[in-house]
């Protein structure tokens, strides 16, 4: 069936370390977004990236649509990067517009 | 600030009661989506409206209903509340049925 899988489920880093989060999806997509859910529950848009590569400060993302995966890179991590990172996709063959979320990667950055 | 406004931020109510959650989308956005986030289920899609019409339905219980008004704001009505309905409810909006979606701050519902 239609799936969005994120790995790893949990990640603990020391401040200053780099990390790569992965999102695999099971079918063609016309939307892929990365979100950061902070400890207060807010879902913050990081990237809208159905294909290609984007960078925003210490964060960058790459989606290889033909191979059905996306990567989120976090460099020089800070304690404020802690939280849960979600990948969400809109499948071409799916319903009219809703995003389907992965289960997230819980990131803890230690000082 | 995403531009999507949800009220109230917190709500505590008793089992069996009915509540209404409100969402104002970003200016110019025609699509509104409702999601439920509970600890054991992750982020689940409930329902989508586009320009006042229901567009897609997810795992929305029959006790729940929603609508989008002519001014494009939306309301999610939850009735006969149960303990298991305690969750964070998000509203999101996008320009059309596709495109980048932006989420509100959520309404944290606690049913006691």
XYZ file of N, CA and C in Angstrom:
669
model
N 0.824 -1.198 0.000
C 0.000 0.000 0.000
C 0.860 1.250 0.000
N 0.179 2.369 0.001
C 0.882 3.650 0.004
C 1.567 3.852 1.345
N 2.874 4.159 1.297
C 3.628 4.288 2.535
C 4.639 5.419 2.476
N 4.882 5.972 3.661
C 5.958 6.936 3.858
C 6.753 6.444 5.056
N 8.010 6.152 4.828
C 8.831 5.597 5.898
C 10.014 6.507 6.171
N 10.223 6.805 7.454
C 11.326 7.664 7.845
C 12.317 6.889 8.697
N 13.579 7.243 8.505
C 14.625 6.623 9.319
C 15.732 7.640 9.605
N 16.440 7.494 10.761
C 16.098 6.562 11.832
C 14.906 7.088 12.638
N 14.285 6.265 13.445
C 13.179 6.750 14.282
C 13.660 7.671 15.409
N 14.848 7.420 15.912
C 15.414 8.235 16.987
C 16.868 8.520 16.675
N 17.310 9.720 17.078
C 18.689 10.118 16.819
C 19.141 11.029 17.950
N 20.278 10.694 18.544
C 20.851 11.526 19.599
C 22.199 12.032 19.099
N 22.381 13.340 19.145
C 23.609 13.951 18.646
C 24.221 14.843 19.699
N 25.521 15.014 19.580
C 26.213 16.025 20.370
C 26.144 17.327 19.585
N 26.019 18.416 20.287
C 25.979 19.730 19.623
C 27.180 19.868 18.694
N 26.923 20.349 17.482
C 27.991 20.543 16.513
C 28.100 19.424 15.489
N 27.444 18.296 15.761
C 27.514 17.159 14.841
C 26.582 17.376 13.654
N 26.831 16.587 12.603
C 25.988 16.615 11.410
C 25.104 15.375 11.384
N 23.992 15.450 10.664
C 23.116 14.282 10.578
C 22.373 14.264 9.251
N 21.923 13.072 8.886
C 21.114 12.881 7.683
C 19.878 12.084 8.038
N 18.719 12.636 7.711
C 17.451 11.961 7.932
C 16.902 11.532 6.578
N 16.274 10.368 6.550
C 15.820 9.816 5.279
C 14.316 9.613 5.276
N 13.731 9.792 4.090
C 12.301 9.566 3.872
C 12.148 8.763 2.586
N 11.579 7.578 2.692
C 11.274 6.762 1.521
C 9.771 6.774 1.286
N 9.377 6.842 0.044
C 7.946 6.827 -0.272
C 7.681 5.829 -1.392
N 6.452 5.325 -1.381
C 6.172 4.108 -2.157
C 5.669 4.364 -3.572
N 5.378 5.633 -3.921
C 4.794 5.895 -5.240
C 5.176 7.310 -5.672
N 4.799 7.664 -6.881
C 5.125 8.998 -7.404
C 4.417 10.070 -6.591
N 5.142 11.179 -6.359
C 4.592 12.268 -5.564
C 4.633 13.571 -6.348
N 3.688 14.468 -6.026
C 3.744 15.811 -6.606
C 3.966 16.863 -5.523
N 4.164 16.408 -4.307
C 4.493 17.312 -3.208
C 5.260 16.509 -2.170
N 6.316 17.088 -1.655
C 7.019 16.513 -0.517
C 7.450 17.673 0.361
N 7.130 17.588 1.621
C 7.507 18.640 2.551
C 8.209 18.034 3.760
N 9.156 18.793 4.296
C 9.791 18.469 5.566
C 9.324 19.487 6.605
N 8.994 18.961 7.778
C 8.543 19.799 8.884
C 9.380 19.493 10.121
N 9.502 20.505 10.976
C 10.094 20.326 12.291
C 8.996 20.594 13.313
N 8.740 19.617 14.175
C 7.790 19.845 15.260
C 8.591 20.119 16.526
N 8.478 21.341 17.018
C 9.267 21.722 18.180
C 8.630 21.182 19.466
N 9.314 21.305 20.582
C 8.790 20.753 21.839
C 7.442 21.342 22.256
N 7.046 22.452 21.703
C 5.754 23.051 22.015
C 4.650 22.561 21.069
N 5.019 21.693 20.152
C 4.027 21.085 19.269
C 3.836 21.768 17.931
N 4.463 22.903 17.723
C 4.300 23.622 16.457
C 4.947 22.869 15.298
N 4.265 22.825 14.175
C 4.803 22.226 12.949
C 5.342 23.348 12.082
N 6.639 23.347 11.899
C 7.296 24.435 11.177
C 7.751 23.934 9.819
N 7.365 24.656 8.779
C 7.783 24.279 7.421
C 9.284 24.453 7.256
N 9.948 23.394 6.807
C 11.374 23.495 6.515
C 11.607 23.609 5.013
N 11.067 22.642 4.274
C 11.259 22.626 2.825
C 10.007 22.099 2.137
N 9.742 22.714 0.986
C 8.772 22.188 0.023
C 9.627 21.716 -1.139
N 9.757 20.388 -1.313
C 10.789 19.889 -2.229
C 10.356 18.597 -2.916
N 9.405 18.688 -3.863
C 9.001 17.465 -4.577
C 10.115 16.883 -5.453
N 11.108 17.707 -5.772
C 12.281 17.198 -6.483
C 13.412 18.202 -6.312
N 14.643 17.751 -6.572
C 15.771 18.661 -6.544
C 16.379 18.859 -5.177
N 17.165 19.925 -5.066
C 17.922 20.226 -3.858
C 17.677 21.668 -3.449
N 17.517 21.870 -2.141
C 17.361 23.220 -1.593
C 18.207 23.347 -0.340
N 18.595 24.587 -0.055
C 19.366 24.845 1.156
C 18.801 26.056 1.865
N 18.807 25.975 3.205
C 18.382 27.102 4.018
C 19.254 27.111 5.267
N 20.299 27.909 5.222
C 21.200 27.979 6.367
C 21.911 26.656 6.602
N 21.782 26.127 7.817
C 22.440 24.858 8.154
C 21.677 23.647 7.662
N 20.501 23.866 7.136
C 19.674 22.757 6.665
C 19.667 22.714 5.142
N 19.669 21.502 4.625
C 19.466 21.320 3.198
C 18.670 20.042 2.986
N 18.059 19.929 1.809
C 17.256 18.758 1.494
C 17.419 18.411 0.031
N 17.338 17.114 -0.221
C 17.403 16.606 -1.593
C 16.317 15.574 -1.776
N 15.565 15.687 -2.854
C 14.585 14.674 -3.208
C 14.941 14.091 -4.567
N 15.065 12.763 -4.613
C 15.291 12.055 -5.872
C 13.995 11.329 -6.185
N 13.137 12.016 -6.941
C 11.779 11.514 -7.147
C 11.773 10.178 -7.884
N 12.683 10.000 -8.824
C 12.716 8.764 -9.616
C 13.068 7.564 -8.755
N 13.816 7.804 -7.662
C 14.182 6.709 -6.773
C 13.366 6.716 -5.486
N 12.423 7.647 -5.388
C 11.434 7.676 -4.311
C 12.052 7.812 -2.922
N 12.934 8.812 -2.788
C 13.437 9.115 -1.457
C 13.821 10.582 -1.372
N 13.863 11.038 -0.125
C 14.301 12.395 0.161
C 15.205 12.347 1.390
N 16.172 13.252 1.412
C 17.113 13.346 2.518
C 17.089 14.756 3.090
N 17.136 14.840 4.396
C 17.262 16.123 5.085
C 18.601 16.125 5.816
N 19.429 17.121 5.512
C 20.732 17.240 6.142
C 20.713 18.372 7.171
N 21.216 18.071 8.342
C 21.368 19.099 9.371
C 22.850 19.173 9.700
N 23.441 20.330 9.502
C 24.870 20.481 9.803
C 25.044 21.330 11.065
N 26.157 21.100 11.750
C 26.502 21.861 12.958
C 25.294 21.994 13.882
N 24.747 20.860 14.281
C 23.477 20.863 15.014
C 23.561 21.671 16.314
N 22.415 22.247 16.672
C 22.285 23.041 17.885
C 21.166 22.447 18.739
N 21.166 22.774 20.015
C 20.139 22.208 20.911
C 18.736 22.602 20.455
N 18.624 23.750 19.825
C 17.313 24.200 19.335
C 16.823 23.377 18.139
N 17.674 22.531 17.579
C 17.241 21.638 16.493
C 16.466 20.436 17.032
N 16.482 20.238 18.326
C 15.771 19.102 18.925
C 14.293 19.162 18.591
N 13.698 17.975 18.519
C 12.278 17.883 18.186
C 12.074 16.710 17.251
N 10.924 16.696 16.603
C 10.599 15.616 15.672
C 10.548 16.183 14.260
N 11.193 15.493 13.351
C 11.222 15.895 11.946
C 10.314 14.962 11.149
N 9.356 15.566 10.466
C 8.402 14.805 9.668
C 8.619 15.063 8.182
N 8.492 13.986 7.443
C 8.376 14.049 5.997
C 6.905 13.815 5.667
N 6.361 14.579 4.743
C 4.964 14.393 4.335
C 4.890 14.488 2.821
N 4.105 13.615 2.216
C 4.022 13.591 0.752
C 2.572 13.612 0.293
N 2.410 14.078 -0.918
C 1.125 13.987 -1.604
C 1.355 13.104 -2.822
N 0.692 11.940 -2.814
C 0.880 11.005 -3.909
C 0.074 11.436 -5.128
N 0.652 11.234 -6.296
C -0.034 11.574 -7.545
C -1.317 10.768 -7.683
N -1.273 9.512 -7.264
C -2.409 8.616 -7.443
C -3.385 8.648 -6.277
N -3.098 9.468 -5.269
C -3.907 9.439 -4.049
C -5.091 10.366 -4.081
N -5.549 10.716 -2.898
C -6.690 11.621 -2.776
C -6.340 13.009 -3.296
N -7.327 13.878 -3.296
C -7.195 15.123 -4.040
C -6.173 16.095 -3.502
N -5.739 15.934 -2.292
C -4.760 16.924 -1.884
C -4.094 16.706 -0.550
N -4.529 15.693 0.211
C -3.998 15.629 1.562
C -2.578 15.091 1.581
N -1.794 15.602 2.538
C -0.450 15.111 2.783
C -0.508 13.879 3.667
N 0.335 12.905 3.345
C 0.473 11.721 4.178
C 1.811 11.811 4.887
N 1.766 11.680 6.207
C 2.956 11.870 7.018
C 3.646 10.562 7.349
N 4.975 10.608 7.410
C 5.723 9.537 8.005
C 5.615 9.614 9.516
N 6.206 8.637 10.191
C 6.108 8.606 11.659
C 7.117 9.522 12.337
N 8.032 10.080 11.574
C 8.942 11.066 12.127
C 10.257 10.498 12.624
N 11.235 11.388 12.728
C 12.523 11.102 13.367
C 12.637 12.023 14.563
N 12.789 11.426 15.758
C 12.930 12.237 16.963
C 14.398 12.530 17.190
N 14.750 13.809 17.130
C 16.144 14.240 17.255
C 16.353 14.904 18.612
N 17.383 14.465 19.293
C 17.787 15.100 20.557
C 19.225 15.550 20.394
N 19.460 16.845 20.566
C 20.803 17.394 20.472
C 21.255 17.773 21.877
N 22.346 17.168 22.317
C 22.849 17.377 23.680
C 23.934 18.446 23.685
N 23.938 19.309 24.706
C 24.961 20.371 24.760
C 26.325 19.797 25.125
N 5.499 32.619 12.138
C 4.035 32.599 12.023
C 3.643 32.118 10.633
N 2.881 31.010 10.592
C 2.521 30.413 9.304
C 1.417 31.183 8.597
N 0.668 31.991 9.340
C -0.482 32.684 8.756
C -1.784 31.935 8.940
N -1.720 30.706 9.436
C -2.924 29.919 9.715
C -3.239 30.079 11.205
N -4.464 30.468 11.513
C -4.836 30.742 12.894
C -5.845 29.725 13.387
N -5.529 29.127 14.523
C -6.447 28.165 15.121
C -6.834 28.638 16.513
N -8.105 28.473 16.829
C -8.585 28.767 18.182
C -9.544 27.679 18.627
N -9.605 27.380 19.932
C -8.665 27.872 20.941
C -7.345 27.101 20.882
N -6.370 27.512 21.639
C -5.091 26.789 21.684
C -5.207 25.552 22.574
N -5.942 25.690 23.641
C -6.136 24.583 24.578
C -7.622 24.463 24.898
N -8.044 23.214 25.135
C -9.449 22.961 25.453
C -9.507 21.734 26.347
N -10.161 21.883 27.490
C -10.372 20.754 28.389
C -11.871 20.583 28.542
N -12.346 19.381 28.301
C -13.778 19.153 28.378
C -14.038 17.738 28.888
N -15.274 17.467 29.214
C -15.636 16.175 29.789
C -16.124 15.208 28.719
N -16.059 13.930 29.031
C -16.578 12.932 28.103
C -18.058 13.189 27.832
N -18.459 12.909 26.603
C -19.837 13.105 26.198
C -20.154 14.483 25.676
N -19.251 15.429 25.877
C -19.485 16.801 25.447
C -19.198 16.999 23.965
N -19.531 18.194 23.495
C -19.291 18.584 22.102
C -18.451 19.854 22.095
N -17.474 19.924 21.164
C -16.637 21.116 21.043
C -16.505 21.504 19.580
N -16.160 22.755 19.364
C -15.923 23.266 18.009
C -14.557 23.904 17.957
N -13.753 23.459 16.999
C -12.437 24.027 16.775
C -12.513 24.889 15.520
N -11.828 26.019 15.556
C -11.925 26.974 14.463
C -10.573 27.183 13.803
N -10.622 27.404 12.484
C -9.404 27.610 11.718
C -9.613 28.718 10.702
N -8.697 29.679 10.669
C -8.672 30.688 9.613
C -7.451 30.428 8.748
N -7.650 30.153 7.451
C -6.504 29.844 6.585
C -5.696 31.086 6.259
N -4.546 30.885 5.634
C -3.743 32.002 5.142
C -4.540 32.759 4.096
N -4.294 34.050 4.024
C -4.976 34.874 3.043
C -4.722 34.336 1.640
N -5.794 34.100 0.894
C -5.666 33.619 -0.482
C -5.716 32.111 -0.625
N -5.575 31.374 0.479
C -5.627 29.915 0.393
C -7.070 29.433 0.350
N -7.349 28.522 -0.578
C -8.704 28.017 -0.747
C -8.912 26.651 -0.092
N -7.808 25.919 0.105
C -7.906 24.573 0.681
C -7.616 24.599 2.167
N -8.434 23.865 2.909
C -8.218 23.694 4.342
C -8.216 22.199 4.650
N -7.279 21.792 5.481
C -7.139 20.391 5.869
C -7.184 20.317 7.398
N -7.750 19.231 7.906
C -7.720 18.957 9.345
C -6.968 17.660 9.592
N -6.094 17.706 10.603
C -5.311 16.544 11.001
C -5.444 16.347 12.509
N -5.326 15.087 12.906
C -5.318 14.742 14.320
C -3.971 14.096 14.644
N -3.353 14.564 15.727
C -2.098 13.954 16.162
C -2.267 13.423 17.581
N -2.314 12.128 17.696
C -2.332 11.511 19.017
C -1.037 10.729 19.193
N -0.740 10.383 20.463
C 0.566 9.792 20.767
C 0.804 8.496 20.009
N -0.242 7.685 19.895
C -0.028 6.363 19.309
C -0.354 6.278 17.818
N -0.890 7.357 17.236
C -1.321 7.273 15.840
C -0.570 8.217 14.909
N 0.279 9.064 15.443
C 0.968 9.999 14.564
C 0.003 11.020 13.991
N 0.372 11.622 12.881
C -0.453 12.652 12.241
C -1.379 12.007 11.235
N -2.682 12.045 11.532
C -3.681 11.405 10.688
C -4.550 12.451 10.005
N -4.732 12.296 8.712
C -5.585 13.187 7.936
C -7.046 12.914 8.238
N -7.797 13.969 8.495
C -9.219 13.811 8.778
C -10.073 14.183 7.568
N -9.925 15.430 7.101
C -10.815 15.891 6.041
C -10.221 17.117 5.371
N -10.585 17.323 4.088
C -10.126 18.479 3.324
C -11.314 19.187 2.697
N -11.265 20.500 2.715
C -12.235 21.322 2.003
C -11.515 22.207 1.009
N -12.178 22.438 -0.108
C -11.636 23.347 -1.126
C -12.744 24.302 -1.524
N -12.548 25.567 -1.234
C -13.483 26.627 -1.611
C -14.922 26.292 -1.199
N -15.070 25.765 0.005
C -16.384 25.496 0.554
C -16.913 24.091 0.328
N -16.240 23.327 -0.529
C -16.737 21.982 -0.834
C -15.818 20.930 -0.205
N -16.421 19.851 0.284
C -15.601 18.763 0.780
C -14.846 18.120 -0.373
N -13.523 17.951 -0.217
C -12.701 17.446 -1.320
C -12.213 16.024 -1.055
N -11.821 15.745 0.168
C -11.308 14.409 0.480
C -11.571 14.109 1.945
N -11.758 12.821 2.211
C -12.024 12.379 3.572
C -11.024 11.316 3.961
N -10.522 11.422 5.180
C -9.616 10.409 5.699
C -10.303 9.597 6.771
N -9.571 9.325 7.834
C -10.108 8.495 8.901
C -10.902 9.315 9.907
N -11.921 9.984 9.440
C -12.706 10.832 10.317
C -13.889 10.058 10.870
N -14.044 10.103 12.190
C -15.129 9.377 12.842
C -16.472 10.023 12.499
N -17.542 9.239 12.596
C -18.884 9.780 12.325
C -19.284 10.822 13.361
N -18.689 10.767 14.543
C -18.965 11.759 15.601
C -18.324 13.116 15.283
N -17.468 13.136 14.284
C -16.776 14.371 13.918
C -17.364 14.897 12.610
N -17.450 16.185 12.492
C -17.897 16.793 11.233
C -17.169 18.114 11.047
N -17.153 18.582 9.825
C -16.467 19.843 9.543
C -17.212 20.580 8.453
N -16.892 21.853 8.316
C -17.398 22.628 7.199
C -16.475 23.799 6.937
N -16.564 24.314 5.731
C -15.817 25.519 5.359
C -16.840 26.556 4.929
N -16.720 27.722 5.491
C -17.705 28.776 5.279
C -17.331 29.663 4.086
N -18.279 30.503 3.604
C -17.986 31.368 2.449
C -16.766 32.249 2.636
N -16.446 32.646 3.871
C -15.238 33.461 4.062
C -13.987 32.583 4.174
N -14.118 31.305 3.943
C -13.074 30.279 3.865
C -12.573 29.787 5.226
N -13.069 30.348 6.322
C -12.664 29.761 7.584
C -13.367 28.416 7.737
N -12.811 27.573 8.585
C -13.354 26.230 8.742
C -13.559 25.918 10.214
N -14.506 25.044 10.471
C -14.751 24.575 11.826
C -14.798 23.054 11.844
N -14.223 22.482 12.885
C -14.256 21.042 13.097
C -15.068 20.804 14.364
N -16.154 20.065 14.232
C -17.027 19.778 15.346
C -16.797 18.354 15.833
N -16.555 18.218 17.113
C -16.317 16.906 17.711
C -17.395 16.680 18.754
N -18.154 15.593 18.633
C -19.267 15.373 19.561
C -19.120 14.028 20.269
N -19.929 13.867 21.323
C -19.902 12.637 22.130
C -18.467 12.242 22.444
N -17.733 13.207 22.966
C -16.291 13.031 23.136
C -15.942 11.876 24.060
N -14.869 11.195 23.705
C -14.348 10.075 24.490
C -12.920 10.404 24.909
N -12.429 9.671 25.912
C -11.069 9.915 26.390
C -10.061 9.809 25.250
N -10.300 8.864 24.346
C -9.386 8.626 23.238
C -9.346 9.726 22.200
N -10.257 10.690 22.308
C -10.240 11.826 21.372
C -9.240 12.887 21.801
N -8.665 12.732 22.963
C -7.636 13.668 23.417
C -6.472 13.627 22.445
N -6.129 14.784 21.915
C -5.094 14.848 20.868
C -4.819 16.297 20.544
N -3.836 16.471 19.668
C -3.548 17.784 19.096
C -4.209 17.814 17.722
N -5.052 18.799 17.495
C -5.762 18.918 16.221
C -5.174 20.086 15.443
N -4.727 19.769 14.230
C -4.117 20.782 13.377
C -5.013 21.108 12.203
N -4.948 22.363 11.835
C -5.532 22.817 10.585
C -4.373 23.265 9.697
N -4.489 23.004 8.406
C -3.498 23.467 7.451
C -4.219 24.085 6.264
N -3.509 24.929 5.541
C -4.112 25.485 4.327
C -3.092 25.522 3.203
N -3.605 25.528 1.983
C -2.766 25.691 0.802
C -3.568 26.451 -0.241
N -2.861 26.962 -1.250
C -3.519 27.804 -2.247
C -4.599 27.017 -2.983
N -4.211 25.836 -3.478
C -5.178 25.025 -4.189
C -5.237 23.658 -3.572
N -5.574 22.662 -4.382
C -5.568 21.304 -3.876
C -4.177 20.716 -3.849
N -3.223 21.457 -4.349
C -1.832 21.015 -4.308
C -1.002 22.193 -3.819
N 0.296 22.076 -3.893
C 1.122 23.177 -3.438
C 1.462 23.054 -1.967
N 2.335 23.924 -1.512
C 2.840 23.853 -0.155
C 1.734 24.106 0.857
N 1.691 23.274 1.892
C 0.703 23.412 2.955
C 1.357 24.018 4.181
N 0.616 24.884 4.859
C 1.098 25.552 6.066
C 0.158 25.202 7.210
N 0.748 24.931 8.369
C -0.033 24.459 9.510
C -0.196 25.529 10.577
N -1.356 25.508 11.210
C -1.581 26.350 12.368
C -0.882 25.784 13.589
N -1.022 26.490 14.708
C -0.345 26.078 15.936
C -1.002 24.886 16.617
N -2.210 24.559 16.175
C -2.896 23.405 16.743
C -3.780 23.752 17.919
N -4.767 22.912 18.156
C -5.607 22.982 19.352
C -5.375 21.703 20.138
N -4.934 21.884 21.384
C -4.694 20.707 22.233
C -5.972 20.409 23.005
N -6.615 19.302 22.655
C -7.867 18.900 23.294
C -7.595 17.825 24.325
N -8.066 18.066 25.523
C -7.986 17.071 26.589
C -9.391 16.723 27.026
N -9.740 15.454 26.951
C -11.053 14.982 27.380
C -10.874 14.247 28.699
N -11.601 14.709 29.724
C -11.425 14.119 31.064
C -12.725 13.420 31.520
